[in-house]
Short mmCIF file of C-alpha atoms and ligand atoms in Angstrom, two decimals:
data_model
loop_
_atom_site.label_atom_id
_atom_site.label_comp_id
_atom_site.label_asym_id
_atom_site.label_seq_id
_atom_site.Cartn_x
_atom_site.Cartn_y
_atom_site.Cartn_z
CA MET A 7 0.30 -0.04 -0.29
CA ASP A 8 1.80 2.80 -1.27
CA VAL A 9 0.42 6.11 1.67
CA LEU A 10 0.89 9.65 1.29
CA VAL A 11 1.28 11.76 4.31
CA ILE A 12 0.61 15.70 3.81
CA GLY A 13 1.96 18.28 6.33
CA LEU A 14 4.80 16.67 8.53
CA GLY A 15 4.26 18.02 11.67
CA TYR A 16 3.46 17.10 15.37
CA VAL A 17 1.10 14.44 13.67
CA GLY A 18 2.03 14.26 10.56
CA LEU A 19 5.39 12.46 10.87
CA PRO A 20 4.52 10.48 14.34
CA LEU A 21 1.87 8.74 11.91
CA ALA A 22 4.13 8.03 8.89
CA ILE A 23 6.80 6.46 10.81
CA GLN A 24 4.04 4.01 12.73
CA ALA A 25 3.09 3.69 8.76
CA VAL A 26 6.67 2.87 7.97
CA ARG A 27 7.13 0.30 11.10
CA SER A 28 3.91 -1.41 9.61
CA GLY A 29 5.47 -2.48 6.67
CA LEU A 30 3.86 0.67 4.22
CA ARG A 31 5.92 2.31 1.29
CA VAL A 32 5.30 5.83 2.76
CA THR A 33 5.58 9.77 1.26
CA GLY A 34 5.66 12.58 3.34
CA TYR A 35 5.03 15.78 1.13
CA ASP A 36 5.09 19.58 2.94
CA THR A 37 5.64 22.72 1.65
CA SER A 38 8.49 23.62 4.14
CA GLU A 39 12.16 23.27 2.59
CA GLN A 40 13.57 23.20 5.39
CA ILE A 41 11.46 20.71 7.12
CA VAL A 42 12.09 18.56 4.14
CA ALA A 43 15.93 18.62 4.18
CA GLY A 44 15.70 18.17 7.87
CA LEU A 45 14.35 14.84 7.51
CA MET A 46 15.59 13.92 4.19
CA ALA A 47 19.82 15.15 6.40
CA GLY A 48 18.22 12.67 9.30
CA ARG A 49 16.73 15.32 11.44
CA SER A 50 13.96 14.95 13.67
CA HIS A 51 12.03 18.14 14.37
CA VAL A 52 9.23 16.64 16.51
CA ASP A 53 9.33 15.85 20.16
CA ASP A 54 8.90 11.68 20.37
CA ILE A 55 10.80 11.39 17.16
CA SER A 56 14.18 10.94 17.78
CA ASP A 57 16.82 11.29 14.83
CA ALA A 58 17.24 7.67 15.01
CA ASP A 59 13.49 7.45 14.53
CA VAL A 60 13.81 9.07 11.29
CA ALA A 61 17.00 7.47 9.82
CA GLU A 62 15.04 3.78 10.68
CA MET A 63 12.33 5.49 8.34
CA LEU A 64 14.75 6.81 5.54
CA ALA A 65 16.08 2.80 5.39
CA ALA A 66 12.89 1.57 4.81
CA GLY A 67 12.42 3.71 1.62
CA PHE A 68 10.06 6.68 3.58
CA ARG A 69 10.95 9.72 1.53
CA ALA A 70 9.81 13.08 1.95
CA THR A 71 9.65 16.07 -0.43
CA THR A 72 8.55 19.26 -1.48
CA ASP A 73 7.30 18.24 -5.02
CA GLU A 74 3.94 17.75 -5.32
CA ALA A 75 4.29 16.26 -9.20
CA ALA A 76 6.64 13.14 -6.74
CA ALA A 77 4.06 12.44 -4.55
CA GLY A 78 2.04 10.51 -6.45
CA PRO A 79 -0.19 8.60 -7.30
CA GLN A 80 -1.81 6.95 -3.90
CA ASP A 81 -3.56 4.30 -2.43
CA VAL A 82 -4.39 6.35 0.92
CA ILE A 83 -3.74 10.39 1.41
CA VAL A 84 -3.48 11.81 4.79
CA ILE A 85 -3.76 15.55 5.61
CA CYS A 86 -2.01 17.08 8.73
CA VAL A 87 -1.72 20.35 8.01
CA PRO A 88 -1.95 22.69 10.80
CA THR A 89 -5.98 24.59 11.46
CA PRO A 90 -5.55 28.03 13.23
CA LEU A 91 -6.66 30.53 13.79
CA SER A 92 -7.81 33.65 11.67
CA GLU A 93 -7.27 37.32 13.04
CA ALA A 94 -10.51 37.47 13.35
CA ASP A 95 -10.31 34.20 15.88
CA GLY A 96 -12.51 32.33 13.72
CA PRO A 97 -11.04 29.30 12.12
CA ASP A 98 -8.03 29.52 9.24
CA LEU A 99 -8.18 26.56 6.83
CA SER A 100 -6.62 27.97 4.09
CA ALA A 101 -3.65 24.98 4.72
CA VAL A 102 -6.54 22.35 4.45
CA ARG A 103 -7.69 23.84 1.60
CA ALA A 104 -4.08 24.15 -0.05
CA ALA A 105 -3.28 20.24 1.30
CA THR A 106 -6.99 18.98 -0.29
CA GLY A 107 -6.15 20.41 -3.95
CA THR A 108 -2.50 18.71 -3.20
CA ALA A 109 -4.83 14.87 -2.45
CA GLY A 110 -7.07 16.04 -5.34
CA ARG A 111 -4.91 16.15 -8.21
CA LEU A 112 -3.01 12.73 -6.85
CA LEU A 113 -6.16 11.17 -5.97
CA ARG A 114 -6.87 8.28 -8.59
CA SER A 115 -10.02 5.67 -8.67
CA GLY A 116 -10.37 3.82 -4.87
CA THR A 117 -7.98 6.42 -2.58
CA LEU A 118 -8.66 6.85 0.80
CA VAL A 119 -8.14 10.92 1.50
CA SER A 120 -8.26 11.17 5.25
CA LEU A 121 -8.53 14.06 7.20
CA GLU A 122 -6.45 14.31 10.50
CA SER A 123 -6.77 18.11 10.93
CA THR A 124 -8.76 19.56 13.71
CA SER A 125 -11.27 21.59 12.18
CA TYR A 126 -15.15 21.78 12.94
CA PRO A 127 -17.57 19.48 12.27
CA GLY A 128 -18.62 19.09 8.87
CA THR A 129 -15.18 20.77 7.09
CA THR A 130 -14.86 16.92 5.42
CA GLU A 131 -18.56 17.28 3.61
CA GLU A 132 -18.69 20.64 3.49
CA VAL A 133 -15.03 21.89 2.49
CA VAL A 134 -12.95 18.76 1.87
CA ARG A 135 -15.41 16.76 -0.66
CA PRO A 136 -15.82 19.59 -3.06
CA LEU A 137 -12.58 20.84 -3.62
CA LEU A 138 -11.21 16.63 -3.60
CA GLU A 139 -14.63 16.01 -6.32
CA LYS A 140 -13.40 19.14 -8.43
CA ALA A 141 -9.96 18.40 -8.86
CA SER A 142 -10.03 14.58 -9.18
CA GLY A 143 -13.33 14.43 -12.03
CA LEU A 144 -14.35 11.39 -9.25
CA THR A 145 -17.61 10.86 -6.58
CA ALA A 146 -16.71 10.59 -2.84
CA GLY A 147 -17.89 7.41 -1.62
CA ILE A 148 -17.90 5.94 -5.66
CA GLY A 149 -14.88 6.95 -6.45
CA PHE A 150 -12.97 7.57 -4.12
CA TRP A 151 -13.43 7.11 -0.18
CA LEU A 152 -12.80 9.90 2.17
CA ALA A 153 -13.15 10.25 5.93
CA PHE A 154 -12.40 12.55 9.14
CA SER A 155 -9.66 10.60 11.37
CA PRO A 156 -9.29 12.56 14.58
CA GLU A 157 -5.06 12.62 15.76
CA ARG A 158 -4.95 12.01 19.70
CA ILE A 159 -0.87 12.64 19.64
CA ASP A 160 -0.38 13.20 23.83
CA PRO A 161 3.48 15.08 23.02
CA GLY A 162 5.61 13.39 25.98
CA ASN A 163 3.22 10.70 27.07
CA PRO A 164 5.41 7.63 27.73
CA VAL A 165 2.31 4.99 27.64
CA TYR A 166 0.41 6.46 25.19
CA GLY A 167 1.26 6.56 21.63
CA PHE A 168 0.26 6.40 18.09
CA ARG A 169 -0.22 2.53 18.27
CA ASN A 170 -1.68 1.78 21.16
CA THR A 171 -4.40 5.04 21.51
CA PRO A 172 -7.61 3.83 19.86
CA LYS A 173 -8.22 5.93 16.56
CA ILE A 174 -11.44 7.14 15.72
CA VAL A 175 -12.78 7.07 11.70
CA GLY A 176 -15.53 8.56 10.35
CA GLY A 177 -16.32 7.70 6.96
CA LEU A 178 -18.74 9.98 4.19
CA THR A 179 -20.46 6.79 3.43
CA PRO A 180 -20.25 3.60 5.37
CA SER A 181 -17.85 2.56 2.98
CA CYS A 182 -16.07 5.36 3.56
CA THR A 183 -15.62 4.10 7.19
CA ASP A 184 -15.12 0.96 6.08
CA ALA A 185 -11.68 2.11 3.72
CA ALA A 186 -10.13 4.19 6.80
CA GLN A 187 -11.23 0.64 8.95
CA ALA A 188 -8.99 -1.36 6.81
CA PHE A 189 -6.20 1.62 6.51
CA TYR A 190 -5.59 1.82 10.12
CA ALA A 191 -6.11 -1.28 11.20
CA GLN A 192 -2.41 -1.84 9.63
CA ILE A 193 -0.95 1.10 11.66
CA CYS A 194 -2.46 1.00 16.04
CA ASP A 195 -4.24 -1.86 17.94
CA GLN A 196 -7.88 -0.13 17.46
CA VAL A 197 -9.97 1.27 15.55
CA VAL A 198 -13.46 3.09 16.51
CA ARG A 199 -16.09 3.57 14.24
CA ALA A 200 -18.11 6.66 14.17
CA LYS A 201 -21.64 7.05 12.78
CA SER A 202 -20.28 9.18 9.80
CA ALA A 203 -16.98 12.42 9.44
CA ARG A 204 -19.37 14.47 11.61
CA GLU A 205 -19.55 12.57 14.96
CA ALA A 206 -15.87 11.49 14.17
CA GLU A 207 -15.13 15.81 13.83
CA MET A 208 -17.53 16.62 17.02
CA ALA A 209 -15.70 13.32 19.18
CA LYS A 210 -12.27 15.07 19.12
CA LEU A 211 -13.97 18.64 20.20
CA MET A 212 -15.58 16.97 22.43
CA GLU A 213 -12.34 15.78 24.54
CA ASN A 214 -10.42 19.07 23.32
CA THR A 215 -13.82 21.03 25.28
CA TYR A 216 -13.78 19.14 27.97
CA ARG A 217 -10.19 19.90 29.34
CA HIS A 218 -10.12 23.19 28.24
CA VAL A 219 -13.85 23.83 30.25
CA ASN A 220 -12.62 21.34 32.88
CA ILE A 221 -9.27 23.48 33.36
CA ALA A 222 -10.94 26.68 33.62
CA LEU A 223 -13.04 25.49 36.33
CA VAL A 224 -10.11 24.81 38.28
CA ASN A 225 -8.47 28.00 37.06
CA GLU A 226 -11.40 30.00 38.18
CA MET A 227 -11.24 28.22 41.88
CA ALA A 228 -7.51 28.82 42.88
CA ILE A 229 -8.75 32.34 41.99
CA PHE A 230 -11.34 32.71 44.84
CA CYS A 231 -9.70 29.34 46.68
CA ARG A 232 -7.08 31.88 47.65
CA GLU A 233 -9.39 34.53 48.87
CA LEU A 234 -10.54 32.20 51.26
CA ASP A 235 -8.09 30.64 52.21
CA ILE A 236 -8.21 27.02 51.54
CA ASP A 237 -5.14 25.66 49.85
CA LEU A 238 -6.86 23.99 46.29
CA TRP A 239 -4.38 21.59 45.48
CA ASP A 240 -4.96 19.57 48.37
CA ALA A 241 -8.92 19.73 47.92
CA ILE A 242 -8.26 18.50 44.66
CA ARG A 243 -5.74 15.81 45.67
CA CYS A 244 -8.87 14.38 48.80
CA ALA A 245 -11.19 15.02 45.96
CA ALA A 246 -9.00 12.39 43.84
CA THR A 247 -9.56 9.88 45.88
CA LYS A 248 -13.57 9.39 44.91
CA PRO A 249 -12.92 5.71 42.63
CA PHE A 250 -15.66 7.24 40.72
CA GLY A 251 -17.55 9.98 39.20
CA PHE A 252 -14.42 12.53 39.70
CA GLN A 253 -11.36 13.43 37.36
CA ALA A 254 -9.07 15.37 38.89
CA PHE A 255 -7.52 19.06 36.49
CA TYR A 256 -5.19 21.18 38.08
CA PRO A 257 -4.75 24.89 38.07
CA GLY A 258 -2.31 26.68 36.12
CA PRO A 259 -0.64 30.05 34.46
CA GLY A 260 -2.59 29.49 31.38
CA VAL A 261 -3.10 26.94 28.05
CA GLY A 262 -1.24 26.34 26.11
CA GLY A 263 -0.53 23.98 22.25
CA HIS A 264 -2.91 23.64 19.89
CA CYS A 265 -5.85 21.15 21.11
CA ILE A 266 -6.84 22.96 24.20
CA PRO A 267 -6.67 27.01 23.45
CA ILE A 268 -7.59 27.24 19.98
CA ASP A 269 -9.10 24.45 18.95
CA PRO A 270 -13.05 24.93 21.11
CA ASN A 271 -13.07 28.22 18.95
CA TYR A 272 -14.06 25.80 16.32
CA LEU A 273 -16.83 24.61 17.30
CA SER A 274 -17.58 28.15 19.04
CA TYR A 275 -18.20 28.99 15.44
CA LYS A 276 -19.65 26.68 14.05
CA VAL A 277 -22.29 26.89 16.87
CA ARG A 278 -22.01 30.98 16.29
CA THR A 279 -23.37 29.99 13.41
CA LEU A 280 -26.59 28.68 14.78
CA GLY A 281 -27.13 32.08 15.83
CA TYR A 282 -26.44 31.45 19.56
CA PRO A 283 -23.06 31.44 21.17
CA PHE A 284 -21.40 28.28 23.17
CA ARG A 285 -20.81 29.67 26.22
CA PHE A 286 -19.58 27.18 27.80
CA VAL A 287 -16.38 27.46 25.66
CA GLU A 288 -16.28 31.56 25.42
CA LEU A 289 -16.32 31.33 28.93
CA ALA A 290 -13.27 28.93 29.38
CA GLN A 291 -11.68 30.84 26.95
CA GLU A 292 -11.80 34.22 28.67
CA ILE A 293 -10.96 32.31 32.55
CA ASN A 294 -7.78 30.51 30.98
CA SER A 295 -6.46 33.67 28.61
CA ARG A 296 -6.77 35.72 31.90
CA MET A 297 -4.67 33.21 33.75
CA PRO A 298 -0.97 34.91 32.91
CA SER A 299 -2.11 38.54 33.95
CA TYR A 300 -3.51 36.60 37.79
CA VAL A 301 0.03 35.52 37.54
CA THR A 302 1.86 38.57 36.91
CA ASP A 303 -0.26 40.50 39.68
CA ARG A 304 0.30 37.23 42.21
CA ALA A 305 3.78 38.11 41.03
CA ALA A 306 3.79 41.48 42.08
CA GLU A 307 1.94 41.02 45.06
CA LEU A 308 4.97 37.95 46.62
CA LEU A 309 7.67 40.63 45.57
CA ASN A 310 5.80 43.78 47.19
CA ARG A 311 5.15 41.48 50.56
CA HIS A 312 9.10 41.01 50.61
CA ALA A 313 9.40 45.17 50.02
CA LYS A 314 10.75 44.82 46.56
CA PRO A 315 8.94 46.44 43.34
CA VAL A 316 8.99 44.76 39.98
CA ASN A 317 10.12 47.68 38.42
CA GLY A 318 13.75 46.38 38.23
CA ALA A 319 12.91 43.39 40.04
CA LYS A 320 15.37 39.61 38.98
CA VAL A 321 12.46 37.04 38.27
CA LEU A 322 13.67 33.91 36.22
CA LEU A 323 11.34 31.90 34.88
CA LEU A 324 11.43 28.20 35.15
CA GLY A 325 10.28 26.12 32.01
CA VAL A 326 8.74 28.20 29.03
CA THR A 327 6.83 25.37 26.83
CA TYR A 328 3.33 24.77 26.62
CA LYS A 329 3.65 21.20 28.18
CA ARG A 330 5.91 19.37 30.96
CA ASP A 331 9.22 17.48 28.45
CA ILE A 332 8.71 18.68 25.29
CA ALA A 333 10.21 21.19 23.06
CA ASP A 334 6.76 22.93 21.78
CA GLN A 335 6.51 26.43 22.57
CA ARG A 336 3.01 27.06 20.28
CA GLU A 337 0.72 29.21 22.86
CA THR A 338 2.40 28.69 26.05
CA PRO A 339 1.69 31.11 28.27
CA ALA A 340 4.98 31.89 29.51
CA ARG A 341 5.05 34.42 26.42
CA PRO A 342 1.99 36.81 27.97
CA LEU A 343 3.06 36.16 31.35
CA ALA A 344 6.92 37.13 30.42
CA ARG A 345 5.57 40.11 28.29
CA LYS A 346 3.42 41.77 31.48
CA LEU A 347 6.67 41.63 33.96
CA LEU A 348 8.85 42.95 31.30
CA SER A 349 5.97 45.81 30.55
CA ARG A 350 6.47 46.25 34.63
CA GLY A 351 9.64 46.47 34.60
CA ALA A 352 10.42 43.40 35.81
CA GLN A 353 14.34 41.98 34.47
CA VAL A 354 13.29 38.94 33.29
CA SER A 355 15.02 36.00 32.47
CA TYR A 356 13.97 32.06 31.69
CA HIS A 357 15.01 28.77 32.26
CA ASP A 358 14.38 25.65 30.05
CA PRO A 359 16.40 22.63 29.54
CA TYR A 360 14.78 21.83 25.79
CA VAL A 361 15.21 25.63 24.74
CA PRO A 362 17.64 26.79 23.81
CA ASP A 363 16.92 30.89 22.79
CA TRP A 364 13.23 32.64 23.23
CA GLN A 365 11.93 35.28 21.91
CA VAL A 366 8.85 37.83 23.31
CA ASP A 367 7.77 40.38 20.81
CA GLY A 368 10.89 39.80 18.65
CA GLN A 369 13.54 41.07 21.71
CA ALA A 370 15.78 37.86 23.15
CA VAL A 371 15.08 36.82 26.31
CA ALA A 372 18.45 36.47 28.10
CA ARG A 373 18.63 32.26 29.47
CA ARG A 374 20.31 31.26 32.08
CA THR A 375 21.60 27.68 31.63
CA ASP A 376 23.29 27.33 35.16
CA LEU A 377 20.15 26.74 36.74
CA ASP A 378 21.93 26.93 40.73
CA ALA A 379 23.47 30.17 39.69
CA ALA A 380 20.45 31.37 38.35
CA LEU A 381 18.17 30.54 41.51
CA ALA A 382 20.22 31.91 43.61
CA ASP A 383 20.43 35.55 41.09
CA ALA A 384 17.18 35.77 41.02
CA ASP A 385 14.96 37.90 43.61
CA LEU A 386 11.63 35.84 42.44
CA VAL A 387 11.49 31.86 40.92
CA ILE A 388 8.08 31.59 38.84
CA LEU A 389 8.35 28.17 37.97
CA LEU A 390 5.55 27.67 35.05
CA GLN A 391 6.23 23.85 33.79
CA ALA A 392 7.07 21.12 36.42
CA HIS A 393 10.01 19.79 33.93
CA GLN A 394 11.67 16.54 35.19
CA ALA A 395 14.97 18.15 35.32
CA TYR A 396 13.33 20.19 38.28
CA ASP A 397 13.41 18.95 41.50
CA PRO A 398 11.35 20.76 43.23
CA ALA A 399 12.31 20.00 47.03
CA HIS A 400 15.55 21.50 45.63
CA LEU A 401 14.09 25.22 44.02
CA ALA A 402 12.68 25.48 47.33
CA GLY A 403 15.83 25.41 48.87
CA ALA A 404 17.61 27.02 46.31
CA ALA A 405 15.27 30.09 45.28
CA ARG A 406 15.01 33.35 48.17
CA LEU A 407 11.31 33.79 46.76
CA LEU A 408 9.23 30.74 44.52
CA LEU A 409 6.02 31.43 42.85
CA ASP A 410 4.65 27.71 41.99
CA THR A 411 2.29 27.10 39.06
CA ARG A 412 2.24 23.84 39.27
CA GLY A 413 1.28 23.46 43.37
CA VAL A 414 4.66 20.56 42.79
CA VAL A 415 6.90 22.48 45.20
CA PRO A 416 7.07 21.43 49.17
CA ASP A 417 5.51 24.11 51.37
CA ALA A 418 7.85 26.70 52.81
CA PRO A 419 7.39 29.94 54.43
CA HIS A 420 9.39 31.63 51.20
CA VAL A 421 7.28 29.63 49.19
CA GLU A 422 3.66 30.61 47.50
CA ALA A 423 1.39 27.86 45.29
CA LEU A 424 -1.02 29.74 42.45
N1 NAD B 504 0.12 18.64 18.08
C1 NAD B 504 -0.84 18.45 18.71
O1 NAD B 504 -0.26 17.63 19.58
C2 NAD B 504 -2.32 18.01 18.13
C3 NAD B 504 -2.93 16.82 18.57
C4 NAD B 504 -3.87 16.34 17.88
C5 NAD B 504 -4.87 17.26 16.85
N2 NAD B 504 -3.82 18.19 15.90
C6 NAD B 504 -3.71 18.99 14.79
O2 NAD B 504 -2.94 18.21 13.80
C7 NAD B 504 -2.99 19.09 12.65
C8 NAD B 504 -1.72 19.12 13.12
O3 NAD B 504 -1.11 19.97 13.72
P1 NAD B 504 0.79 19.73 13.92
O4 NAD B 504 0.75 19.67 15.39
O5 NAD B 504 1.25 18.40 13.23
O6 NAD B 504 0.87 20.89 13.38
P2 NAD B 504 2.53 21.14 12.66
O7 NAD B 504 2.65 22.59 12.72
O8 NAD B 504 3.55 20.42 13.40
O9 NAD B 504 2.33 20.53 10.90
C9 NAD B 504 2.10 20.96 9.70
C10 NAD B 504 2.98 20.03 8.86
O10 NAD B 504 2.50 20.98 8.07
C11 NAD B 504 2.53 21.72 6.60
N3 NAD B 504 2.00 22.47 5.34
C12 NAD B 504 0.83 23.70 5.91
N4 NAD B 504 0.38 23.91 5.11
C13 NAD B 504 0.91 22.59 4.14
C14 NAD B 504 0.49 22.25 2.86
N5 NAD B 504 -0.81 23.17 2.01
N6 NAD B 504 1.16 20.89 1.87
C15 NAD B 504 1.75 20.35 2.91
N7 NAD B 504 2.15 20.47 4.03
C16 NAD B 504 1.67 21.51 4.61
C17 NAD B 504 3.87 22.76 7.47
O11 NAD B 504 4.79 22.93 6.56
C18 NAD B 504 4.15 22.00 8.84
O12 NAD B 504 5.57 20.85 8.41
C19 NAD B 504 -3.83 20.46 13.45
O13 NAD B 504 -5.81 20.65 12.98
C20 NAD B 504 -3.97 20.25 14.48
O14 NAD B 504 -5.02 21.08 15.22
C21 NAD B 504 -2.41 18.77 16.85
#
């Protein structure tokens, strides 16, 4: 089986390697010269995929290309391109449209096209289908197969990877679902059939929205629990002992990555076409996006209590990625937080084993590589990402003043949890 993966990023590359390992002939197409050149030179740009993994793919015959003509024809085409927000905060499907154009030109009778990019329910049928039919002259469900299969990749997760995470497939027709099931059954352990593409699209957004809303719930609780003198972290620890009906979510400095801050907007966009808002998502968005400001205020308050103004204070940010133990900085809340601290005159530096250089609004932020020296220098340390490289007890011992946004540092007079 010949498989083309369009978009070789956090979603496409892990899929490509799994398909190669399952014995399929895989080509990767990406519009980025840099990414394609890197992969062909054996370099991975994605967390969880090592250079050795890329070497293994190349040895098994994988090729990456920016040349559409060199990419086809194919039995299966999987679209894994970005779905960001437009300036008006609505869906930006330009990459999906462009990739669909590529797929349409490369598909032949009997090809399966699977969309993995997260988008609002109806995208596969209303956006992808007409473009494919126009470019190919074939009809979906008769001449070729079309399905949506949401990616559930969890970067940095040591237990669940592509293979052992159940894969949802929803086709335009039952035959499309059959074709998608037959393909994905070769590369992952369990395939879950959705009623149609719309339910598969909705399932993905439901998963993301569920996390978004629950994180907002605990973030809002964190703010009022502090005023009520309640240790929310301890309350969550206690509540989490209930063996049923409760799942623990934890407060933090804000949400990052793609799935939480961006994807639920795709759903609220779709709901708004009905003439009313999706209030839960919009409220969650508002609460989560306010967290960097809240952390800045807490930092200022803490410094003030120790007779230090923010203006001129040396503030060290620990962990500036959006998630622990990965290098991805997309939508990281560390950036708005640093922006706010800088605007108040703080001298901001950062330490992060995964981030060699870091900019905020085009300005480089000073990187500290010697953790102990950085901790000793700082008037205030803010723990943003509890990377495994950070020993919480050591941080408590070495920092003069510490704001712990992850609730992992042991209690001490100079340590404050969010
Ligand atoms: N990163 C995650 O953890 C994750 C998890 C689940 C779902 N998703 C979804 O998967 C989709 C892809 O996300 P990602 O994180 O892999 O993005 P990414 O930015 O890491 O990778 C996308 C790749 O597509 C390429 N590209 C853009 N336009 C193209 C085109 N027209 N043709 C070919 N290549 C093109 C880019 O150069 C890039 O290499 C998004 O819809 C995202 O919401 C991401």
